[in-house]
mmCIF file of C-alpha atoms in Angstrom:
data_model
loop_
_atom_site.group_PDB
_atom_site.id
_atom_site.type_symbol
_atom_site.label_atom_id
_atom_site.label_comp_id
_atom_site.label_asym_id
_atom_site.label_seq_id
_atom_site.Cartn_x
_atom_site.Cartn_y
_atom_site.Cartn_z
ATOM 1 C CA UNK A 1034 -0.138 -0.076 0.177
ATOM 2 C CA UNK A 1035 1.532 3.305 -1.125
ATOM 3 C CA UNK A 1036 1.143 6.107 1.481
ATOM 4 C CA UNK A 1037 0.625 9.651 -0.081
ATOM 5 C CA UNK A 1038 2.705 12.229 1.113
ATOM 6 C CA UNK A 1039 0.773 15.480 2.101
ATOM 7 C CA UNK A 1040 1.357 18.399 -0.223
ATOM 8 C CA UNK A 1041 4.133 20.778 1.068
ATOM 9 C CA UNK A 1042 3.038 24.322 1.848
ATOM 10 C CA UNK A 1043 4.896 25.986 -1.270
ATOM 11 C CA UNK A 1044 3.912 23.531 -3.602
ATOM 12 C CA UNK A 1045 3.314 25.446 -6.731
ATOM 13 C CA UNK A 1046 5.859 28.316 -5.940
ATOM 14 C CA UNK A 1047 8.923 28.627 -8.463
ATOM 15 C CA UNK A 1048 12.146 29.731 -7.169
ATOM 16 C CA UNK A 1049 15.080 30.972 -9.027
ATOM 17 C CA UNK A 1050 18.082 31.100 -7.119
ATOM 18 C CA UNK A 1051 20.879 33.426 -8.912
ATOM 19 C CA UNK A 1052 22.752 33.848 -5.720
ATOM 20 C CA UNK A 1053 26.307 32.264 -4.921
ATOM 21 C CA UNK A 1054 27.714 30.867 -1.672
ATOM 22 C CA UNK A 1055 25.441 30.777 1.075
ATOM 23 C CA UNK A 1056 22.999 33.384 2.396
ATOM 24 C CA UNK A 1057 20.351 33.950 -0.183
ATOM 25 C CA UNK A 1058 21.056 30.397 -1.397
ATOM 26 C CA UNK A 1059 19.905 29.050 2.099
ATOM 27 C CA UNK A 1060 17.060 31.138 1.944
ATOM 28 C CA UNK A 1061 16.076 29.133 -1.314
ATOM 29 C CA UNK A 1062 17.126 25.830 -0.011
ATOM 30 C CA UNK A 1063 14.642 26.439 2.942
ATOM 31 C CA UNK A 1064 11.919 27.229 0.284
ATOM 32 C CA UNK A 1065 12.891 24.274 -1.499
ATOM 33 C CA UNK A 1066 12.371 21.906 1.357
ATOM 34 C CA UNK A 1067 8.980 22.850 1.928
ATOM 35 C CA UNK A 1068 7.634 22.190 -1.709
ATOM 36 C CA UNK A 1069 9.304 25.278 -3.813
ATOM 37 C CA UNK A 1070 10.577 24.169 -7.179
ATOM 38 C CA UNK A 1071 13.860 26.014 -6.951
ATOM 39 C CA UNK A 1072 15.984 26.470 -10.133
ATOM 40 C CA UNK A 1073 19.543 27.633 -9.459
ATOM 41 C CA UNK A 1074 21.098 29.916 -12.256
ATOM 42 C CA UNK A 1075 24.645 29.254 -12.625
ATOM 43 C CA UNK A 1076 27.260 30.456 -14.641
ATOM 44 C CA UNK A 1077 28.316 28.105 -17.581
ATOM 45 C CA UNK A 1078 31.768 28.300 -16.583
ATOM 46 C CA UNK A 1079 32.405 26.639 -13.510
ATOM 47 C CA UNK A 1080 28.631 27.740 -12.082
ATOM 48 C CA UNK A 1081 28.565 28.599 -8.244
ATOM 49 C CA UNK A 1082 31.715 28.910 -6.399
ATOM 50 C CA UNK A 1083 30.307 27.068 -3.849
ATOM 51 C CA UNK A 1084 30.670 23.882 -5.599
ATOM 52 C CA UNK A 1085 34.191 23.895 -4.428
ATOM 53 C CA UNK A 1086 33.923 25.237 -1.431
ATOM 54 C CA UNK A 1087 34.964 23.026 1.473
ATOM 55 C CA UNK A 1088 35.893 19.179 1.680
ATOM 56 C CA UNK A 1089 35.871 17.729 -2.223
ATOM 57 C CA UNK A 1090 34.641 14.586 -3.312
ATOM 58 C CA UNK A 1091 35.764 12.589 -6.324
ATOM 59 C CA UNK A 1092 33.884 15.241 -8.650
ATOM 60 C CA UNK A 1093 35.818 18.419 -8.143
ATOM 61 C CA UNK A 1094 32.500 20.358 -8.766
ATOM 62 C CA UNK A 1095 30.248 18.400 -5.812
ATOM 63 C CA UNK A 1096 32.088 18.982 -2.563
ATOM 64 C CA UNK A 1097 30.374 18.138 0.483
ATOM 65 C CA UNK A 1098 29.258 21.464 1.696
ATOM 66 C CA UNK A 1099 27.587 21.607 -2.017
ATOM 67 C CA UNK A 1100 26.047 18.417 -1.799
ATOM 68 C CA UNK A 1101 24.300 19.385 1.873
ATOM 69 C CA UNK A 1102 23.558 23.344 1.019
ATOM 70 C CA UNK A 1103 22.177 22.979 -2.367
ATOM 71 C CA UNK A 1104 19.719 20.245 -1.708
ATOM 72 C CA UNK A 1105 16.363 20.348 -3.502
ATOM 73 C CA UNK A 1106 17.567 22.399 -6.392
ATOM 74 C CA UNK A 1107 18.227 21.662 -10.355
ATOM 75 C CA UNK A 1108 20.859 23.896 -12.144
ATOM 76 C CA UNK A 1109 20.842 25.814 -15.491
ATOM 77 C CA UNK A 1110 23.552 27.687 -16.796
ATOM 78 C CA UNK A 1111 23.068 31.080 -18.250
ATOM 79 C CA UNK A 1112 25.828 33.815 -18.987
ATOM 80 C CA UNK A 1113 23.603 37.214 -17.877
ATOM 81 C CA UNK A 1114 26.266 39.095 -20.249
ATOM 82 C CA UNK A 1115 24.646 37.146 -23.015
ATOM 83 C CA UNK A 1116 21.869 38.838 -24.975
ATOM 84 C CA UNK A 1117 20.071 35.507 -25.548
ATOM 85 C CA UNK A 1118 20.523 34.211 -22.166
ATOM 86 C CA UNK A 1119 19.355 37.163 -20.711
ATOM 87 C CA UNK A 1120 16.200 37.119 -23.023
ATOM 88 C CA UNK A 1121 15.727 33.537 -21.648
ATOM 89 C CA UNK A 1122 16.180 34.682 -17.946
ATOM 90 C CA UNK A 1123 13.332 37.314 -18.478
ATOM 91 C CA UNK A 1124 11.271 34.774 -19.804
ATOM 92 C CA UNK A 1125 11.925 32.336 -16.585
ATOM 93 C CA UNK A 1126 11.368 35.370 -14.256
ATOM 94 C CA UNK A 1127 7.837 35.969 -15.857
ATOM 95 C CA UNK A 1128 7.049 32.234 -14.963
ATOM 96 C CA UNK A 1129 8.380 32.432 -11.197
ATOM 97 C CA UNK A 1130 7.408 33.488 -7.807
ATOM 98 C CA UNK A 1131 10.897 34.768 -6.098
ATOM 99 C CA UNK A 1132 13.934 35.697 -7.236
ATOM 100 C CA UNK A 1133 16.889 35.462 -4.754
ATOM 101 C CA UNK A 1134 20.308 37.044 -5.221
ATOM 102 C CA UNK A 1135 23.165 38.082 -3.128
ATOM 103 C CA UNK A 1136 25.266 40.156 -5.428
ATOM 104 C CA UNK A 1137 26.824 43.389 -4.860
ATOM 105 C CA UNK A 1138 24.299 46.161 -4.915
ATOM 106 C CA UNK A 1139 24.069 47.509 -8.678
ATOM 107 C CA UNK A 1140 24.978 44.090 -10.453
ATOM 108 C CA UNK A 1141 21.762 43.275 -11.482
ATOM 109 C CA UNK A 1142 21.011 46.857 -12.497
ATOM 110 C CA UNK A 1143 24.301 46.413 -14.603
ATOM 111 C CA UNK A 1144 23.097 43.472 -16.286
ATOM 112 C CA UNK A 1145 19.895 45.317 -17.089
ATOM 113 C CA UNK A 1146 17.951 43.103 -14.504
ATOM 114 C CA UNK A 1147 17.426 45.772 -11.690
ATOM 115 C CA UNK A 1148 13.921 45.696 -10.185
ATOM 116 C CA UNK A 1149 12.170 47.838 -12.237
ATOM 117 C CA UNK A 1150 12.900 45.708 -14.966
ATOM 118 C CA UNK A 1151 12.258 42.403 -13.278
ATOM 119 C CA UNK A 1152 8.974 43.913 -11.556
ATOM 120 C CA UNK A 1153 7.529 44.996 -15.142
ATOM 121 C CA UNK A 1154 8.245 41.417 -16.501
ATOM 122 C CA UNK A 1155 6.569 40.293 -13.304
ATOM 123 C CA UNK A 1156 4.447 42.250 -11.045
ATOM 124 C CA UNK A 1157 3.962 39.504 -8.790
ATOM 125 C CA UNK A 1158 7.682 38.783 -8.259
ATOM 126 C CA UNK A 1159 9.196 38.917 -4.858
ATOM 127 C CA UNK A 1160 12.911 39.974 -5.074
ATOM 128 C CA UNK A 1161 15.433 38.673 -2.232
ATOM 129 C CA UNK A 1162 18.352 40.933 -1.927
ATOM 130 C CA UNK A 1163 20.987 39.923 0.362
ATOM 131 C CA UNK A 1164 24.599 41.411 0.463
ATOM 132 C CA UNK A 1165 27.104 42.464 3.139
ATOM 133 C CA UNK A 1166 25.923 45.803 3.734
ATOM 134 C CA UNK A 1167 22.428 46.236 2.088
ATOM 135 C CA UNK A 1168 21.376 47.951 -1.163
ATOM 136 C CA UNK A 1169 21.722 51.639 0.148
ATOM 137 C CA UNK A 1170 24.153 53.772 2.689
ATOM 138 C CA UNK A 1171 27.883 54.513 2.496
ATOM 139 C CA UNK A 1172 29.188 51.032 2.863
ATOM 140 C CA UNK A 1173 26.609 49.422 0.136
ATOM 141 C CA UNK A 1174 29.330 48.967 -2.693
ATOM 142 C CA UNK A 1175 31.988 47.214 -0.088
ATOM 143 C CA UNK A 1176 32.391 43.533 -0.724
ATOM 144 C CA UNK A 1177 31.047 41.508 2.299
ATOM 145 C CA UNK A 1178 31.426 38.036 3.584
ATOM 146 C CA UNK A 1179 29.966 36.531 6.873
ATOM 147 C CA UNK A 1180 33.291 37.004 8.662
ATOM 148 C CA UNK A 1181 33.251 40.811 7.601
ATOM 149 C CA UNK A 1182 29.412 40.718 9.116
ATOM 150 C CA UNK A 1183 30.515 39.404 12.420
ATOM 151 C CA UNK A 1184 33.079 42.025 12.734
ATOM 152 C CA UNK A 1185 31.310 44.923 11.667
ATOM 153 C CA UNK A 1186 27.944 43.922 13.201
ATOM 154 C CA UNK A 1187 29.593 43.845 16.585
ATOM 155 C CA UNK A 1188 29.807 39.813 17.552
ATOM 156 C CA UNK A 1189 33.324 39.219 16.944
ATOM 157 C CA UNK A 1190 34.341 41.863 19.718
ATOM 158 C CA UNK A 1191 32.433 40.099 22.281
ATOM 159 C CA UNK A 1192 33.970 36.415 21.218
ATOM 160 C CA UNK A 1193 37.223 35.187 22.618
ATOM 161 C CA UNK A 1194 38.806 35.293 26.175
ATOM 162 C CA UNK A 1195 39.030 39.020 27.870
ATOM 163 C CA UNK A 1196 42.427 40.551 27.006
ATOM 164 C CA UNK A 1197 42.947 38.025 24.214
ATOM 165 C CA UNK A 1198 42.254 38.727 20.723
ATOM 166 C CA UNK A 1199 38.938 38.300 19.033
ATOM 167 C CA UNK A 1200 38.325 34.881 17.752
ATOM 168 C CA UNK A 1201 35.727 33.410 15.166
ATOM 169 C CA UNK A 1202 32.325 33.066 16.889
ATOM 170 C CA UNK A 1203 31.522 29.452 16.051
ATOM 171 C CA UNK A 1204 30.689 28.790 12.429
ATOM 172 C CA UNK A 1205 32.558 31.605 10.025
ATOM 173 C CA UNK A 1206 29.444 31.329 7.908
ATOM 174 C CA UNK A 1207 26.923 32.041 10.855
ATOM 175 C CA UNK A 1208 25.913 35.569 9.451
ATOM 176 C CA UNK A 1209 25.053 33.811 5.687
ATOM 177 C CA UNK A 1210 22.581 31.315 7.741
ATOM 178 C CA UNK A 1211 21.327 33.876 9.799
ATOM 179 C CA UNK A 1212 20.851 36.084 6.874
ATOM 180 C CA UNK A 1213 19.160 33.423 4.616
ATOM 181 C CA UNK A 1214 16.562 32.667 7.630
ATOM 182 C CA UNK A 1215 15.849 36.228 7.705
ATOM 183 C CA UNK A 1216 15.673 36.037 3.783
ATOM 184 C CA UNK A 1217 13.279 33.059 3.790
ATOM 185 C CA UNK A 1218 10.943 34.853 6.491
ATOM 186 C CA UNK A 1219 10.854 38.044 4.102
ATOM 187 C CA UNK A 1220 9.762 35.971 1.143
ATOM 188 C CA UNK A 1221 6.991 34.375 2.979
ATOM 189 C CA UNK A 1222 5.735 37.487 4.306
ATOM 190 C CA UNK A 1223 6.115 39.230 0.962
ATOM 191 C CA UNK A 1224 4.009 36.527 -0.885
ATOM 192 C CA UNK A 1225 1.519 36.770 1.867
ATOM 193 C CA UNK A 1226 1.452 40.588 0.622
ATOM 194 C CA UNK A 1227 1.413 39.405 -3.042
ATOM 195 C CA UNK A 1228 -2.009 37.388 -2.395
ATOM 196 C CA UNK A 1229 -3.562 40.633 -0.935
ATOM 197 C CA UNK A 1230 -2.180 43.276 -3.277
ATOM 198 C CA UNK A 1231 -1.128 41.357 -6.147
ATOM 199 C CA UNK A 1232 2.077 43.374 -6.116
ATOM 200 C CA UNK A 1233 5.412 42.084 -5.629
ATOM 201 C CA UNK A 1234 8.204 43.843 -3.229
ATOM 202 C CA UNK A 1235 12.018 43.854 -2.925
ATOM 203 C CA UNK A 1236 13.483 42.028 0.293
ATOM 204 C CA UNK A 1237 16.695 44.039 1.288
ATOM 205 C CA UNK A 1238 18.675 41.717 3.998
ATOM 206 C CA UNK A 1239 22.335 43.118 5.193
ATOM 207 C CA UNK A 1240 24.866 40.269 6.501
ATOM 208 C CA UNK A 1241 26.004 42.647 9.355
ATOM 209 C CA UNK A 1242 22.214 43.844 10.530
ATOM 210 C CA UNK A 1243 21.475 39.967 10.595
ATOM 211 C CA UNK A 1244 24.175 39.746 13.084
ATOM 212 C CA UNK A 1245 23.552 43.013 15.038
ATOM 213 C CA UNK A 1246 19.762 41.850 15.376
ATOM 214 C CA UNK A 1247 20.759 39.195 17.887
ATOM 215 C CA UNK A 1248 23.140 40.603 19.986
ATOM 216 C CA UNK A 1249 20.419 41.036 22.879
ATOM 217 C CA UNK A 1250 20.974 44.259 24.885
ATOM 218 C CA UNK A 1251 24.342 45.397 23.234
ATOM 219 C CA UNK A 1252 22.465 48.531 21.941
ATOM 220 C CA UNK A 1253 20.373 49.386 24.450
ATOM 221 C CA UNK A 1254 23.146 49.196 26.979
ATOM 222 C CA UNK A 1255 25.400 51.394 25.267
ATOM 223 C CA UNK A 1256 22.581 53.925 24.326
ATOM 224 C CA UNK A 1257 21.111 54.303 27.743
ATOM 225 C CA UNK A 1258 24.417 53.926 30.040
ATOM 226 C CA UNK A 1259 27.650 54.157 27.575
ATOM 227 C CA UNK A 1260 28.424 50.394 28.417
ATOM 228 C CA UNK A 1261 30.903 48.628 25.946
ATOM 229 C CA UNK A 1262 30.687 45.122 26.564
ATOM 230 C CA UNK A 1263 33.882 43.309 25.947
ATOM 231 C CA UNK A 1264 34.799 39.544 25.125
ATOM 232 C CA UNK A 1265 33.191 37.674 27.515
ATOM 233 C CA UNK A 1266 35.183 34.483 27.699
ATOM 234 C CA UNK A 1267 33.071 31.332 28.720
ATOM 235 C CA UNK A 1268 31.136 33.064 30.621
ATOM 236 C CA UNK A 1269 28.262 36.129 30.214
ATOM 237 C CA UNK A 1270 27.474 39.544 31.715
ATOM 238 C CA UNK A 1271 23.927 39.092 32.029
ATOM 239 C CA UNK A 1272 23.751 35.945 34.321
ATOM 240 C CA UNK A 1273 25.840 33.988 36.907
ATOM 241 C CA UNK A 1274 26.796 31.169 36.806
ATOM 242 C CA UNK A 1275 26.246 30.944 33.065
ATOM 243 C CA UNK A 1276 28.888 29.548 30.974
ATOM 244 C CA UNK A 1277 31.241 26.619 30.795
ATOM 245 C CA UNK A 1278 32.885 24.229 33.418
ATOM 246 C CA UNK A 1279 35.590 21.559 32.966
ATOM 247 C CA UNK A 1280 34.873 18.286 34.312
ATOM 248 C CA UNK A 1281 37.041 15.652 36.195
ATOM 249 C CA UNK A 1282 37.820 13.899 32.678
ATOM 250 C CA UNK A 1283 38.650 16.838 31.236
ATOM 251 C CA UNK A 1284 35.582 17.408 28.871
ATOM 252 C CA UNK A 1285 33.630 20.222 29.436
ATOM 253 C CA UNK A 1286 29.661 21.283 29.810
ATOM 254 C CA UNK A 1287 27.397 24.455 29.654
ATOM 255 C CA UNK A 1288 25.512 25.500 32.627
ATOM 256 C CA UNK A 1289 22.911 28.159 32.444
ATOM 257 C CA UNK A 1290 21.336 29.645 35.794
ATOM 258 C CA UNK A 1291 19.512 32.538 33.704
ATOM 259 C CA UNK A 1292 16.942 32.972 36.775
ATOM 260 C CA UNK A 1293 17.134 33.213 40.559
ATOM 261 C CA UNK A 1294 15.089 30.268 41.061
ATOM 262 C CA UNK A 1295 17.083 27.842 38.618
ATOM 263 C CA UNK A 1296 20.373 29.205 40.894
ATOM 264 C CA UNK A 1297 18.612 28.127 44.399
ATOM 265 C CA UNK A 1298 17.956 24.670 42.351
ATOM 266 C CA UNK A 1299 21.803 24.697 41.754
ATOM 267 C CA UNK A 1300 22.628 25.496 44.917
ATOM 268 C CA UNK A 1301 20.420 23.414 47.136
ATOM 269 C CA UNK A 1302 20.081 20.282 45.038
ATOM 270 C CA UNK A 1303 23.598 20.076 43.001
ATOM 271 C CA UNK A 1304 25.926 21.738 44.871
ATOM 272 C CA UNK A 1305 24.112 20.821 48.123
ATOM 273 C CA UNK A 1306 25.479 24.547 49.532
ATOM 274 C CA UNK A 1307 21.861 26.089 50.547
ATOM 275 C CA UNK A 1308 23.780 29.118 52.179
ATOM 276 C CA UNK A 1309 25.149 30.152 48.846
ATOM 277 C CA UNK A 1310 21.201 30.492 47.493
ATOM 278 C CA UNK A 1311 20.276 32.333 50.586
ATOM 279 C CA UNK A 1312 23.552 34.712 50.312
ATOM 280 C CA UNK A 1313 23.162 35.367 46.846
ATOM 281 C CA UNK A 1314 19.506 34.887 45.918
ATOM 282 C CA UNK A 1315 19.475 37.662 42.982
ATOM 283 C CA UNK A 1316 21.441 37.948 39.559
ATOM 284 C CA UNK A 1317 22.823 41.145 40.730
ATOM 285 C CA UNK A 1318 24.318 39.862 43.768
ATOM 286 C CA UNK A 1319 26.090 36.555 42.295
ATOM 287 C CA UNK A 1320 27.616 39.201 39.285
ATOM 288 C CA UNK A 1321 28.962 41.294 42.028
ATOM 289 C CA UNK A 1322 30.457 38.141 43.672
ATOM 290 C CA UNK A 1323 31.145 36.241 40.261
ATOM 291 C CA UNK A 1324 34.193 34.578 41.293
ATOM 292 C CA UNK A 1325 32.950 32.897 44.502
ATOM 293 C CA UNK A 1326 29.777 31.477 42.647
ATOM 294 C CA UNK A 1327 31.754 30.247 39.638
ATOM 295 C CA UNK A 1328 34.518 29.006 41.491
ATOM 296 C CA UNK A 1329 31.906 26.809 43.653
ATOM 297 C CA UNK A 1330 30.379 25.552 40.351
ATOM 298 C CA UNK A 1331 33.946 24.778 39.180
ATOM 299 C CA UNK A 1332 34.705 22.550 42.023
ATOM 300 C CA UNK A 1333 31.674 20.507 41.698
ATOM 301 C CA UNK A 1334 32.464 20.242 37.818
ATOM 302 C CA UNK A 1335 35.975 19.089 38.484
ATOM 303 C CA UNK A 1336 35.062 16.482 40.914
ATOM 304 C CA UNK A 1337 32.687 14.561 38.502
ATOM 305 C CA UNK A 1338 33.072 13.252 35.040
ATOM 306 C CA UNK A 1339 31.026 15.099 32.559
ATOM 307 C CA UNK A 1340 28.347 12.465 32.160
ATOM 308 C CA UNK A 1341 27.627 12.671 35.606
ATOM 309 C CA UNK A 1342 28.005 16.645 35.913
ATOM 310 C CA UNK A 1343 24.890 16.318 33.269
ATOM 311 C CA UNK A 1344 23.059 13.700 34.860
ATOM 312 C CA UNK A 1345 23.131 15.468 38.469
ATOM 313 C CA UNK A 1346 21.908 18.427 37.209
ATOM 314 C CA UNK A 1347 19.142 17.403 34.903
ATOM 315 C CA UNK A 1348 18.190 15.665 38.321
ATOM 316 C CA UNK A 1349 18.477 18.801 39.898
ATOM 317 C CA UNK A 1350 16.534 20.225 37.048
ATOM 318 C CA UNK A 1351 19.320 22.641 36.166
ATOM 319 C CA UNK A 1352 20.010 23.541 32.722
ATOM 320 C CA UNK A 1353 23.209 21.496 31.451
ATOM 321 C CA UNK A 1354 24.640 20.051 28.675
ATOM 322 C CA UNK A 1355 27.762 18.346 27.117
ATOM 323 C CA UNK A 1356 29.716 20.653 24.931
ATOM 324 C CA UNK A 1357 29.702 18.406 22.093
ATOM 325 C CA UNK A 1358 32.087 17.633 19.055
ATOM 326 C CA UNK A 1359 30.827 16.535 16.065
ATOM 327 C CA UNK A 1360 31.933 12.719 16.674
ATOM 328 C CA UNK A 1361 29.851 13.115 19.984
ATOM 329 C CA UNK A 1362 26.633 14.419 17.800
ATOM 330 C CA UNK A 1363 26.644 11.350 15.627
ATOM 331 C CA UNK A 1364 26.679 9.402 18.789
ATOM 332 C CA UNK A 1365 24.065 11.015 20.769
ATOM 333 C CA UNK A 1366 21.063 9.067 21.286
ATOM 334 C CA UNK A 1367 19.002 12.252 21.201
ATOM 335 C CA UNK A 1368 20.134 13.660 17.849
ATOM 336 C CA UNK A 1369 19.300 9.762 16.377
ATOM 337 C CA UNK A 1370 15.800 10.038 17.926
ATOM 338 C CA UNK A 1371 14.864 13.140 16.672
ATOM 339 C CA UNK A 1372 16.581 12.153 13.231
ATOM 340 C CA UNK A 1373 18.409 15.509 13.334
ATOM 341 C CA UNK A 1374 20.515 14.542 10.803
ATOM 342 C CA UNK A 1375 19.750 11.916 7.630
ATOM 343 C CA UNK A 1376 21.505 9.901 5.129
ATOM 344 C CA UNK A 1377 21.105 10.543 1.916
ATOM 345 C CA UNK A 1378 22.392 8.507 -1.189
ATOM 346 C CA UNK A 1379 24.005 10.405 -3.873
ATOM 347 C CA UNK A 1380 24.951 8.443 -7.212
ATOM 348 C CA UNK A 1381 28.172 9.939 -7.312
ATOM 349 C CA UNK A 1382 29.550 10.027 -3.524
ATOM 350 C CA UNK A 1383 26.987 7.208 -1.991
ATOM 351 C CA UNK A 1384 25.938 7.848 1.557
ATOM 352 C CA UNK A 1385 26.356 11.341 3.084
ATOM 353 C CA UNK A 1386 24.989 12.411 6.412
ATOM 354 C CA UNK A 1387 23.520 15.931 6.252
ATOM 355 C CA UNK A 1388 21.352 18.198 8.659
ATOM 356 C CA UNK A 1389 17.592 17.625 8.568
ATOM 357 C CA UNK A 1390 14.851 19.909 7.509
ATOM 358 C CA UNK A 1391 13.996 22.739 9.875
ATOM 359 C CA UNK A 1392 11.434 23.469 11.279
ATOM 360 C CA UNK A 1393 9.476 20.694 11.967
ATOM 361 C CA UNK A 1394 5.771 20.795 10.853
ATOM 362 C CA UNK A 1395 3.317 18.277 11.843
ATOM 363 C CA UNK A 1396 1.079 18.021 9.173
ATOM 364 C CA UNK A 1397 2.671 19.183 6.112
ATOM 365 C CA UNK A 1398 6.764 18.789 6.810
ATOM 366 C CA UNK A 1399 9.399 19.479 4.556
ATOM 367 C CA UNK A 1400 11.816 17.082 3.010
ATOM 368 C CA UNK A 1401 15.078 16.601 1.364
ATOM 369 C CA UNK A 1402 14.376 14.913 -1.696
ATOM 370 C CA UNK A 1403 18.138 15.168 -3.495
ATOM 371 C CA UNK A 1404 21.409 16.569 -2.606
ATOM 372 C CA UNK A 1405 23.163 19.429 -4.394
ATOM 373 C CA UNK A 1406 22.604 19.074 -8.470
ATOM 374 C CA UNK A 1407 25.015 18.777 -11.165
ATOM 375 C CA UNK A 1408 26.253 22.011 -13.208
ATOM 376 C CA UNK A 1409 23.247 22.498 -15.737
ATOM 377 C CA UNK A 1410 20.844 18.968 -14.886
ATOM 378 C CA UNK A 1411 18.109 21.053 -16.001
ATOM 379 C CA UNK A 1412 19.392 22.697 -19.093
ATOM 380 C CA UNK A 1413 17.374 20.351 -21.426
ATOM 381 C CA UNK A 1414 14.080 19.327 -21.469
ATOM 382 C CA UNK A 1415 13.006 20.518 -18.121
ATOM 383 C CA UNK A 1416 14.058 24.136 -19.061
ATOM 384 C CA UNK A 1417 12.207 23.951 -22.448
ATOM 385 C CA UNK A 1418 9.117 22.555 -21.007
ATOM 386 C CA UNK A 1419 9.142 25.583 -18.403
ATOM 387 C CA UNK A 1420 9.587 28.111 -21.232
ATOM 388 C CA UNK A 1421 7.141 26.937 -23.751
ATOM 389 C CA UNK A 1422 4.353 26.677 -20.996
ATOM 390 C CA UNK A 1423 2.713 30.224 -21.356
ATOM 391 C CA UNK A 1424 0.011 29.008 -18.677
ATOM 392 C CA UNK A 1425 2.720 29.327 -15.948
ATOM 393 C CA UNK A 1426 3.272 33.295 -16.781
ATOM 394 C CA UNK A 1427 2.527 35.176 -13.323
ATOM 395 C CA UNK A 1428 0.403 38.070 -13.870
#
């Protein structure tokens, strides 16, 4: 008996992914996971440089990063400096709902494909534009990657140990992924507006702004009190104890007492020092006596293995988690139970483990239907089919 999969929320939506590397392509990937047909438009000479970014496979144009991040897409090749290919692209635009691009501002305009041209071709079109510094402002023409956005947006200044050099805050592509998420949200909001008004619009996402937006009270704290937060190391300025602690076996855990009641449970149920809960009941008192509090927590963690620390904290209802390497993640039963990763088979590289689809929808979930495509896999019959079908013109 064949079980019919539910129709995905974005079935019938067609997206042109004209972008390169991570940010706008990630937005298109999210849309594709939930049913949109995503056509990756690439230059005939090598395609998206992301194809050669990261760990290579036997095929030099199919790195592991490409196969994972370009999933659920098909590729067509066009040289947008060619009049014939520009015309072909315009015909595609007439038959699409969304265009995603992350070139430096003005690039589409130089190709004769700016918003005024595209919106005239398709008044319902939604254009997602992601760039390092946005479509306007004095920095608009500067080149930008995620690492630059982390620096300019204020995150890198906070990363590292106090007094040490600023370091990479986790993934070097964090700003790309956050911007891609904002981009996908923007597309969905704009498409909702199209349903109401019949008119498309431009979404302008800047990498540095995506990073700046997620830095909690950084802006109001400086604006109100002139406080410049510095590198925070393994702790944080806003809560205590709230950081990373080494265990007896040399492994590390993260512990987060973000509320006074959690600290009370930590002191009484885990540290077995109720006097600390009585003498330091508030965050302000604990921050003022941070060394005493953190030393008490560290004495506890250093006397137990990482697994025991996690277990004892969980018994005490205190948020605690192992600081996992990717090897730890692959062996973690919770990741397995929730299928946070999924194995996909690719004809050229065999089985590949990739992150699963987020978010999880109970009735109409997304899925991974294929890994990153070969260059130009839809250059033939599929592209001809789309371009010859005038019933698909959006108007």
